[in-house]
Structure formats: C-alpha cells, structure tokens
Short mmCIF file of C-alpha atoms in Angstrom, two decimals:
data_model
loop_
_atom_site.label_atom_id
_atom_site.label_comp_id
_atom_site.label_asym_id
_atom_site.label_seq_id
_atom_site.Cartn_x
_atom_site.Cartn_y
_atom_site.Cartn_z
CA UNK A 25 6.09 2.15 -25.04
CA UNK A 26 7.57 4.23 -22.20
CA UNK A 27 7.10 3.29 -18.55
CA UNK A 28 5.20 5.53 -16.16
CA UNK A 29 5.19 5.66 -12.37
CA UNK A 30 2.78 8.01 -10.62
CA UNK A 31 3.04 9.10 -7.01
CA UNK A 32 0.13 10.49 -5.04
CA UNK A 33 0.90 11.56 -1.49
CA UNK A 34 -0.27 13.13 1.71
CA UNK A 35 1.43 16.42 2.53
CA UNK A 36 4.41 15.74 4.79
CA UNK A 37 4.59 12.03 3.99
CA UNK A 38 7.79 12.33 1.97
CA UNK A 39 6.06 11.12 -1.18
CA UNK A 40 7.69 13.75 -3.32
CA UNK A 41 11.15 12.75 -2.10
CA UNK A 42 10.22 9.12 -2.71
CA UNK A 43 9.22 9.98 -6.29
CA UNK A 44 12.41 11.93 -6.93
CA UNK A 45 14.61 9.20 -5.54
CA UNK A 46 12.73 6.56 -7.50
CA UNK A 47 13.39 8.52 -10.69
CA UNK A 48 17.07 8.81 -9.78
CA UNK A 49 17.36 5.11 -8.98
CA UNK A 50 15.59 4.08 -12.17
CA UNK A 51 17.16 6.67 -14.45
CA UNK A 52 13.67 7.96 -15.29
CA UNK A 53 12.62 11.57 -15.91
CA UNK A 54 10.99 13.26 -12.92
CA UNK A 55 8.05 15.65 -13.09
CA UNK A 56 6.36 17.12 -10.08
CA UNK A 57 3.17 19.05 -9.88
CA UNK A 58 4.77 22.49 -9.82
CA UNK A 59 6.62 21.84 -13.06
CA UNK A 60 3.50 20.63 -14.79
CA UNK A 61 1.35 23.48 -13.49
CA UNK A 62 3.98 25.98 -14.55
CA UNK A 63 4.10 24.54 -18.05
CA UNK A 64 0.34 24.62 -18.30
CA UNK A 65 0.30 28.24 -17.17
CA UNK A 66 2.63 29.17 -20.00
CA UNK A 67 0.62 27.69 -22.76
CA UNK A 68 2.08 29.56 -25.68
CA UNK A 69 5.51 28.16 -25.06
CA UNK A 70 4.54 24.79 -23.79
CA UNK A 71 5.08 22.64 -26.86
CA UNK A 72 8.59 23.91 -27.33
CA UNK A 73 9.24 23.54 -23.62
CA UNK A 74 7.75 20.07 -23.50
CA UNK A 75 9.94 19.12 -26.41
CA UNK A 76 13.03 20.44 -24.67
CA UNK A 77 12.16 18.37 -21.62
CA UNK A 78 11.56 15.22 -23.62
CA UNK A 79 14.99 15.59 -25.17
CA UNK A 80 16.70 16.02 -21.83
CA UNK A 81 16.24 12.46 -20.59
CA UNK A 82 17.01 10.39 -18.65
CA UNK A 83 16.68 12.38 -15.39
CA UNK A 84 15.16 15.82 -15.31
CA UNK A 85 14.73 17.20 -11.86
CA UNK A 86 14.90 20.93 -11.25
CA UNK A 87 13.10 23.40 -9.07
CA UNK A 88 10.61 25.66 -10.75
CA UNK A 89 12.68 28.86 -10.36
CA UNK A 90 15.18 27.33 -12.81
CA UNK A 91 12.35 26.37 -15.11
CA UNK A 92 11.34 30.03 -15.10
CA UNK A 93 14.58 31.09 -16.72
CA UNK A 94 13.39 29.38 -19.91
CA UNK A 95 10.71 32.06 -20.25
CA UNK A 96 11.85 35.61 -20.74
CA UNK A 97 8.32 36.61 -21.75
CA UNK A 98 5.71 37.43 -19.16
CA UNK A 99 3.15 34.77 -18.54
CA UNK A 100 0.73 35.31 -21.43
CA UNK A 101 -2.37 33.97 -19.77
CA UNK A 102 -3.41 32.08 -16.73
CA UNK A 103 -5.80 29.37 -17.60
CA UNK A 104 -8.18 28.59 -14.84
CA UNK A 105 -10.15 25.57 -13.70
CA UNK A 106 -11.09 23.09 -16.36
CA UNK A 107 -8.99 24.74 -19.06
CA UNK A 108 -5.90 24.42 -16.90
CA UNK A 109 -6.76 20.82 -16.18
CA UNK A 110 -7.19 20.06 -19.87
CA UNK A 111 -3.85 21.67 -20.58
CA UNK A 112 -2.22 19.59 -17.88
CA UNK A 113 -3.75 16.43 -19.34
CA UNK A 114 -2.29 17.26 -22.73
CA UNK A 115 1.12 18.04 -21.26
CA UNK A 116 1.20 14.89 -19.14
CA UNK A 117 0.41 12.79 -22.19
CA UNK A 118 3.16 14.46 -24.19
CA UNK A 119 5.75 14.29 -21.44
CA UNK A 120 5.15 10.59 -20.89
CA UNK A 121 4.73 9.55 -24.51
CA UNK A 122 8.29 8.59 -25.21
CA UNK A 123 10.12 9.04 -21.92
CA UNK A 124 10.12 6.69 -18.93
CA UNK A 125 9.10 8.94 -16.07
CA UNK A 126 7.96 9.41 -12.48
CA UNK A 127 5.14 11.93 -12.08
CA UNK A 128 4.18 13.30 -8.67
CA UNK A 129 0.64 14.58 -8.22
CA UNK A 130 -1.69 16.17 -10.80
CA UNK A 131 -4.08 13.18 -11.05
CA UNK A 132 -1.53 11.57 -13.37
CA UNK A 133 -2.59 8.08 -12.24
CA UNK A 134 -6.05 8.78 -13.62
CA UNK A 135 -5.17 10.92 -16.64
CA UNK A 136 -2.69 8.35 -17.93
CA UNK A 137 -4.72 5.31 -16.89
CA UNK A 138 -4.80 3.84 -20.40
CA UNK A 139 -1.00 3.68 -20.30
CA UNK A 140 -1.25 1.46 -17.18
CA UNK A 141 1.11 3.44 -14.97
CA UNK A 142 2.37 1.89 -11.74
CA UNK A 143 0.46 3.96 -9.19
CA UNK A 144 1.98 4.65 -5.77
CA UNK A 145 0.38 6.50 -2.86
CA UNK A 146 2.50 7.64 0.10
CA UNK A 147 0.98 8.46 3.48
CA UNK A 148 1.98 8.65 7.13
CA UNK A 149 0.72 9.13 10.64
CA UNK A 150 0.04 12.75 11.57
CA UNK A 151 2.87 13.06 14.10
CA UNK A 152 5.37 11.79 11.56
CA UNK A 153 4.10 14.30 8.98
CA UNK A 154 4.34 17.13 11.48
CA UNK A 155 7.93 16.22 12.28
CA UNK A 156 8.87 16.00 8.62
CA UNK A 157 7.30 19.40 7.92
CA UNK A 158 9.10 20.92 10.89
CA UNK A 159 12.44 19.61 9.66
CA UNK A 160 11.87 20.90 6.14
CA UNK A 161 10.61 24.28 7.28
CA UNK A 162 13.47 25.15 9.61
CA UNK A 163 14.39 28.27 7.67
CA UNK A 164 10.87 29.67 8.10
CA UNK A 165 9.28 31.17 11.17
CA UNK A 166 8.57 28.37 13.65
CA UNK A 167 5.02 27.04 13.72
CA UNK A 168 3.32 25.15 16.53
CA UNK A 169 2.36 21.50 16.03
CA UNK A 170 -1.24 22.64 15.93
CA UNK A 171 -0.51 25.12 13.13
CA UNK A 172 1.43 22.56 11.10
CA UNK A 173 -1.35 20.00 11.58
CA UNK A 174 -3.89 22.54 10.38
CA UNK A 175 -1.77 23.31 7.32
CA UNK A 176 -1.38 19.59 6.48
CA UNK A 177 -5.13 19.07 6.74
CA UNK A 178 -5.80 22.09 4.53
CA UNK A 179 -3.35 21.07 1.79
CA UNK A 180 -4.63 17.50 1.76
CA UNK A 181 -8.19 18.77 1.78
CA UNK A 182 -7.47 20.72 -1.41
CA UNK A 183 -5.71 17.76 -2.99
CA UNK A 184 -8.60 15.44 -2.23
CA UNK A 185 -11.15 17.94 -3.54
CA UNK A 186 -9.20 18.48 -6.76
CA UNK A 187 -8.59 14.77 -7.34
CA UNK A 188 -12.13 13.68 -6.50
CA UNK A 189 -13.62 16.36 -8.76
CA UNK A 190 -11.58 15.58 -11.86
CA UNK A 191 -11.24 11.82 -11.55
CA UNK A 192 -14.58 10.91 -9.93
CA UNK A 193 -12.50 8.61 -7.74
CA UNK A 194 -11.55 8.93 -4.09
CA UNK A 195 -8.13 10.44 -3.40
CA UNK A 196 -5.96 8.07 -1.36
CA UNK A 197 -8.37 5.14 -1.68
CA UNK A 198 -6.09 2.10 -2.05
CA UNK A 199 -8.28 0.69 -4.84
CA UNK A 200 -6.94 3.40 -7.16
CA UNK A 201 -3.29 2.47 -6.56
CA UNK A 202 -0.90 -0.43 -7.04
CA UNK A 203 1.04 0.23 -3.87
CA UNK A 204 0.25 2.34 -0.82
CA UNK A 205 3.15 2.92 1.49
CA UNK A 206 3.08 4.27 5.01
CA UNK A 207 6.32 6.20 5.46
CA UNK A 208 5.99 6.61 9.25
CA UNK A 209 8.47 3.90 10.14
CA UNK A 210 10.64 3.61 7.05
CA UNK A 211 13.58 5.48 5.60
CA UNK A 212 12.59 7.11 2.29
CA UNK A 213 16.00 6.67 0.67
CA UNK A 214 16.15 2.97 1.50
CA UNK A 215 12.53 2.44 0.49
CA UNK A 216 13.12 4.14 -2.87
CA UNK A 217 16.11 1.91 -3.51
CA UNK A 218 14.20 -1.34 -2.81
CA UNK A 219 11.14 -0.13 -4.65
CA UNK A 220 13.20 0.78 -7.71
CA UNK A 221 14.64 -2.75 -7.82
CA UNK A 222 11.14 -4.18 -7.52
CA UNK A 223 9.76 -1.91 -10.23
CA UNK A 224 12.56 -2.85 -12.60
CA UNK A 225 11.08 -6.35 -12.51
CA UNK A 226 7.35 -5.66 -12.56
CA UNK A 227 6.88 -2.79 -15.02
CA UNK B 9 11.81 -8.91 21.15
CA UNK B 10 10.47 -11.06 18.29
CA UNK B 11 9.43 -9.55 14.96
CA UNK B 12 5.85 -9.72 13.75
CA UNK B 13 4.39 -9.29 10.28
CA UNK B 14 0.63 -9.32 9.85
CA UNK B 15 -1.19 -9.83 6.57
CA UNK B 16 -4.78 -8.76 6.01
CA UNK B 17 -6.21 -9.59 2.60
CA UNK B 18 -9.16 -9.60 0.27
CA UNK B 19 -10.38 -13.07 -0.65
CA UNK B 20 -8.73 -14.14 -3.91
CA UNK B 21 -5.96 -11.55 -3.73
CA UNK B 22 -3.23 -14.09 -2.98
CA UNK B 23 -2.52 -12.49 0.40
CA UNK B 24 -2.30 -15.82 2.13
CA UNK B 25 0.26 -17.09 -0.37
CA UNK B 26 2.15 -13.81 0.03
CA UNK B 27 2.21 -14.32 3.81
CA UNK B 28 3.38 -17.92 3.53
CA UNK B 29 6.11 -17.05 1.05
CA UNK B 30 7.22 -14.12 3.19
CA UNK B 31 7.58 -16.46 6.17
CA UNK B 32 9.57 -18.91 4.05
CA UNK B 33 11.84 -16.17 2.70
CA UNK B 34 12.45 -14.71 6.13
CA UNK B 35 12.67 -17.96 8.05
CA UNK B 36 9.77 -16.84 10.25
CA UNK B 37 6.98 -18.99 11.70
CA UNK B 38 3.73 -18.83 9.75
CA UNK B 39 0.26 -18.79 11.30
CA UNK B 40 -2.91 -18.44 9.32
CA UNK B 41 -6.39 -17.83 10.54
CA UNK B 42 -7.52 -21.46 10.37
CA UNK B 43 -4.66 -22.59 12.60
CA UNK B 44 -5.42 -19.93 15.17
CA UNK B 45 -9.16 -20.55 15.14
CA UNK B 46 -8.57 -24.28 15.52
CA UNK B 47 -6.30 -23.71 18.51
CA UNK B 48 -8.84 -21.40 20.07
CA UNK B 49 -11.57 -24.00 19.56
CA UNK B 50 -9.51 -26.56 21.45
CA UNK B 51 -8.97 -24.49 24.51
CA UNK B 52 -8.14 -27.23 26.98
CA UNK B 53 -5.07 -28.22 25.04
CA UNK B 54 -4.08 -24.87 23.76
CA UNK B 55 -1.25 -23.92 26.10
CA UNK B 56 0.57 -27.18 25.49
CA UNK B 57 -0.07 -26.83 21.78
CA UNK B 58 1.01 -23.23 21.69
CA UNK B 59 4.18 -24.21 23.50
CA UNK B 60 4.87 -26.97 21.00
CA UNK B 61 4.49 -24.48 18.17
CA UNK B 62 6.77 -21.94 19.79
CA UNK B 63 9.45 -24.59 20.08
CA UNK B 64 9.15 -25.58 16.42
CA UNK B 65 10.69 -22.45 14.93
CA UNK B 66 11.79 -21.13 12.56
CA UNK B 67 9.16 -22.06 9.92
CA UNK B 68 5.90 -23.65 10.88
CA UNK B 69 3.50 -24.00 8.06
CA UNK B 70 1.05 -26.89 8.00
CA UNK B 71 -2.55 -27.41 7.01
CA UNK B 72 -5.04 -27.76 9.79
CA UNK B 73 -5.75 -31.45 9.20
CA UNK B 74 -2.19 -32.17 10.32
CA UNK B 75 -2.68 -29.91 13.31
CA UNK B 76 -5.65 -32.08 14.21
CA UNK B 77 -3.49 -35.13 14.69
CA UNK B 78 -2.06 -33.46 17.79
CA UNK B 79 -5.46 -33.87 19.49
CA UNK B 80 -6.72 -37.36 20.04
CA UNK B 81 -9.45 -36.03 22.33
CA UNK B 82 -12.70 -34.76 20.93
CA UNK B 83 -13.12 -31.05 20.84
CA UNK B 84 -14.25 -30.29 24.41
CA UNK B 85 -16.13 -27.10 23.72
CA UNK B 86 -16.69 -24.57 21.01
CA UNK B 87 -16.32 -21.09 22.30
CA UNK B 88 -18.39 -18.60 20.45
CA UNK B 89 -18.26 -14.91 19.73
CA UNK B 90 -16.40 -12.77 22.18
CA UNK B 91 -15.01 -15.70 24.15
CA UNK B 92 -13.46 -17.11 21.02
CA UNK B 93 -12.02 -13.72 20.16
CA UNK B 94 -10.52 -13.38 23.63
CA UNK B 95 -8.99 -16.80 23.30
CA UNK B 96 -7.52 -15.90 19.93
CA UNK B 97 -6.04 -12.73 21.41
CA UNK B 98 -4.34 -14.74 24.13
CA UNK B 99 -3.03 -17.31 21.66
CA UNK B 100 -1.74 -14.67 19.23
CA UNK B 101 0.16 -12.99 22.05
CA UNK B 102 1.69 -16.27 23.15
CA UNK B 103 2.57 -17.42 19.65
CA UNK B 104 4.32 -14.17 18.83
CA UNK B 105 6.00 -13.60 22.19
CA UNK B 106 9.30 -15.22 21.41
CA UNK B 107 9.06 -16.29 17.79
CA UNK B 108 9.47 -14.11 14.70
CA UNK B 109 6.32 -14.78 12.74
CA UNK B 110 3.95 -13.93 9.90
CA UNK B 111 0.28 -13.99 10.89
CA UNK B 112 -2.49 -13.96 8.29
CA UNK B 113 -5.88 -12.63 9.32
CA UNK B 114 -7.55 -12.70 12.75
CA UNK B 115 -7.19 -8.95 13.42
CA UNK B 116 -3.59 -9.67 14.42
CA UNK B 117 -2.51 -6.18 13.30
CA UNK B 118 -4.81 -4.69 15.92
CA UNK B 119 -4.48 -7.29 18.68
CA UNK B 120 -0.69 -7.09 18.63
CA UNK B 121 -0.51 -3.33 17.97
CA UNK B 122 1.63 -2.66 21.03
CA UNK B 123 4.28 -4.93 19.56
CA UNK B 124 4.41 -2.67 16.47
CA UNK B 125 3.96 -5.37 13.84
CA UNK B 126 4.64 -4.56 10.19
CA UNK B 127 1.10 -4.57 8.81
CA UNK B 128 0.46 -5.59 5.20
CA UNK B 129 -2.85 -5.59 3.35
CA UNK B 130 -3.20 -7.41 0.01
CA UNK B 131 -5.98 -6.60 -2.45
CA UNK B 132 -6.73 -6.89 -6.15
CA UNK B 133 -9.16 -5.98 -8.87
CA UNK B 134 -12.26 -8.16 -8.99
CA UNK B 135 -11.43 -9.86 -12.29
CA UNK B 136 -7.99 -10.82 -11.03
CA UNK B 137 -9.53 -12.28 -7.86
CA UNK B 138 -12.07 -14.24 -9.87
CA UNK B 139 -9.32 -15.73 -12.02
CA UNK B 140 -7.22 -16.65 -9.01
CA UNK B 141 -10.21 -18.33 -7.32
CA UNK B 142 -11.02 -20.23 -10.52
CA UNK B 143 -7.47 -21.53 -10.76
CA UNK B 144 -7.41 -22.61 -7.13
CA UNK B 145 -10.83 -24.24 -7.26
CA UNK B 146 -10.27 -26.39 -10.33
CA UNK B 147 -10.93 -29.62 -8.46
CA UNK B 148 -14.38 -28.39 -7.39
CA UNK B 149 -17.52 -28.08 -9.45
CA UNK B 150 -17.10 -25.17 -11.87
CA UNK B 151 -18.70 -21.90 -10.85
CA UNK B 152 -19.68 -19.01 -13.08
CA UNK B 153 -17.84 -15.68 -12.76
CA UNK B 154 -20.98 -14.28 -11.21
CA UNK B 155 -21.06 -17.00 -8.55
CA UNK B 156 -17.37 -16.57 -7.72
CA UNK B 157 -17.81 -12.80 -7.53
CA UNK B 158 -20.74 -13.27 -5.15
CA UNK B 159 -18.67 -15.62 -2.99
CA UNK B 160 -15.75 -13.16 -2.86
CA UNK B 161 -18.06 -10.34 -1.80
CA UNK B 162 -19.65 -12.53 0.89
CA UNK B 163 -16.35 -13.68 2.39
CA UNK B 164 -14.93 -10.15 2.40
CA UNK B 165 -18.19 -8.84 3.83
CA UNK B 166 -17.79 -11.22 6.77
CA UNK B 167 -14.13 -10.30 7.20
CA UNK B 168 -14.91 -6.60 7.23
CA UNK B 169 -17.77 -7.05 9.69
CA UNK B 170 -15.62 -9.14 12.04
CA UNK B 171 -12.64 -6.78 11.85
CA UNK B 172 -14.65 -3.60 12.20
CA UNK B 173 -16.56 -4.98 15.19
CA UNK B 174 -13.55 -6.11 17.20
CA UNK B 175 -11.04 -3.44 16.29
CA UNK B 176 -13.32 -0.41 15.88
CA UNK B 177 -11.23 0.33 12.79
CA UNK B 178 -12.11 -0.05 9.12
CA UNK B 179 -10.98 -3.26 7.46
CA UNK B 180 -8.73 -2.56 4.47
CA UNK B 181 -8.39 1.16 5.23
CA UNK B 182 -4.79 1.97 4.35
CA UNK B 183 -4.38 4.05 7.52
CA UNK B 184 -4.33 0.82 9.54
CA UNK B 185 -1.47 -0.70 7.54
CA UNK B 186 2.19 -0.07 6.73
CA UNK B 187 1.95 -1.37 3.19
CA UNK B 188 -1.03 -2.07 0.95
CA UNK B 189 -0.25 -4.04 -2.15
CA UNK B 190 -2.43 -4.54 -5.20
CA UNK B 191 -1.62 -8.00 -6.51
CA UNK B 192 -3.46 -7.59 -9.83
CA UNK B 193 -0.36 -6.99 -11.91
CA UNK B 194 2.42 -8.56 -9.88
CA UNK B 195 3.76 -12.05 -9.34
CA UNK B 196 3.24 -13.12 -5.71
CA UNK B 197 6.43 -15.18 -5.50
CA UNK B 198 8.58 -12.34 -6.83
CA UNK B 199 6.81 -9.77 -4.66
CA UNK B 200 7.35 -11.89 -1.55
CA UNK B 201 11.04 -12.19 -2.34
CA UNK B 202 11.54 -8.41 -2.74
CA UNK B 203 9.36 -7.63 0.24
CA UNK B 204 11.29 -10.05 2.44
CA UNK B 205 14.56 -8.30 1.54
CA UNK B 206 12.96 -4.95 2.32
CA UNK B 207 11.56 -6.16 5.64
CA UNK B 208 14.94 -7.55 6.69
CA UNK B 209 16.10 -3.93 6.66
CA UNK B 210 13.14 -2.09 8.14
CA UNK B 211 11.87 -4.31 10.97
#
C-alpha cells in the first residue's frame, strides 16, 4: 500500500513549498492542485496521462506549462462543478494507488480518507503571508499591503468554500488534520527536512 | 533571554506527557498546571518557592505531593477567580524569566506572549483519548466508554471556558499556536524526540 501525505494551506503560508520539499526529501511523487485540475480538464487523455505520471516515480514535480506539452489536442471539454470534482476524485485515487506521494490541495485529505493519509495544514500570521506574497510576486506590478491582504482573503475564502462544500468539514479546522504548522517563525526548508525524518518513522 | 515552550492540550491526548518528554529531551525545566496552581494557592511562600525552583534547573519535574513537603505551614489562604489568575501570571513570569522551560496549561501561551513562546497544542480523536484515559486509570474503578467520554468533554469544557475568559481567544484554535499535533496515530515518546530536535533549531 502506497503512502500518502496531503497538504492543505492558507495562501501565502508556504504550504506548497513545504509539500514540494517534503516530496523531495522523502523521494515521493508530488502533485499540486494545478496539475490535478489540468488533468481533470483534459478528461479524454487523462488515463494515459495518469499512467505516464505513475510510471515516472519517484519525484514528479513540474509546472503546468510543461504538463501542457503532453497535449497537442485542444482541450476537448471543460467539466464544471460536481463533474470536475468527481473527475478529480478518480484521478487522485489513481495517482495515489501505487505511488507514495505528496498532494497539495484539492480536498485530497478527505477524498483519500480511507487510505489514511498523513494530513498537514500550513498557516501563518497575515503579515508573514503578505511578506511571502510580496517576495514571490516581485516580477509583477507592485501591490500595496492592503491589496495583497485582500487577495489572500479572497483566495482563502474560495478554498474554504470549495472544501466545506465538498467535504462537509471545515477547512483549516485542526480536527481534520494530523499536523497543523504555523510557518510564521520557521524556515520552510528546515521544517520540511525535520518533518520528512519524522514522517519516515510514523507513516 | 530564556526559551519558553507552552503546551495546551485536550484531556486524554497525551499533551502533558509530550510536554514532560520535551522538557527532558531539551534539558528544560518542566511546569505543569497543578504545580503552578499549587504555588499560586500558597501565596505567602511563593516568592521563596519560585526562587528555589529557578535555582533547580535544568529539569524540574515532580508531582505536587512532593512540592507540598516544601510547606510545613498550612495553606494561609485560597485565592479565587481573578486573584488566583493574577497570581499565576506573576508566577509564570518569574518562573520563565531566567530558566528555559516547558509549561503545560494555565494559559501560559497567552500570559507570556510578549516572550514569544513556541506554542504547541495537542489533540486527538475521541476514541484514542478514551483508550489513553482507560490505560492511565487502570488502578481506579472501571468506567464505561460513555462515562470516560463524558468526563473528557467536561474537563475540556472547563479548560475552554477558562482559557476563553482570560485570554479572549479561542482555546484550541490553531491560530493561537505554532504547532498543533494530533496524537491519535503517533507515538508520544518518538514525537517528543523529533520535536525536541526541531525546536533546538527554531527557538
């Protein structure tokens, strides 16, 4: 039975980086929400694509514009709402069936609950999230703290709404996770390294 | 400046054991809520007592009945409510002023917030808490799962009420902590060991 780690996160908390580094440290495959959404959007090719990903273990970590090059055909159909969610469920189950992996986002903690994933949630104080966003967005037009804060609240609002709707649980509620980590005062790289050593023992 | 780790916990989650083991692993002093309440109840002697504790570093971990032997005098007065809380605040500040320590309970995360403690919260699924309580209470008259569950809910209800009243924060809300750990599926001893190594780096 493969091992699964899921990472939920507040926007700007560094949770995605934590997930990616965890995968690297553990030698696990890495799937983030964009990859999974993209696969689900391209339903006709998904099985083949999923298969190609499963065969590319141990670490698969690529931005979605590279993923796109796998598909010369135009996107055949965009599945909306519940259909898209169902497709994502199917894909998550396939991706994780035989490959140890870290999955960021997409309600994976809930969808794969019968597989007993180790469920992480990353969060941070607002000022820390603003600073992280500012650092990451340096190539874009500068935004004020107020604008960044507004954007963070909007993204997390959508995430909470999506998660709460499909899981009938509360997004970010510690009861739904095995470990909740506040990244405000810690270094993500160092945290990922320690956490990977811990997870090697407990999962 | 001394280092402070605070541990909040659900009853039956093993948070107290986690705190004690963390202190042992780190070579920090250990204070739990009973010790602090007892000191606060014995106000007339507290400064002397506090001083004696400060001088006994690095690891101080003893049950309260041993603490009692320090006081041949009868308890002079029992301070109630807010007075007791104020006394506890003063004692917590003194205890942590010069000694690296782990403090379990007593709103220490909030009272000492200006000292930037590393704030841990331990929790677990109900069945896991029931089993832990049953194991610990083997010398007592056996209780049904329903009775243990009721007891857990009552204790945690009191803790939440106390914490929420004095801190104007929500007990167990991840936002108030640096790390929330679900002890359902992990070994406390092993977790304490990893966590101690992590904390040596980040605090």
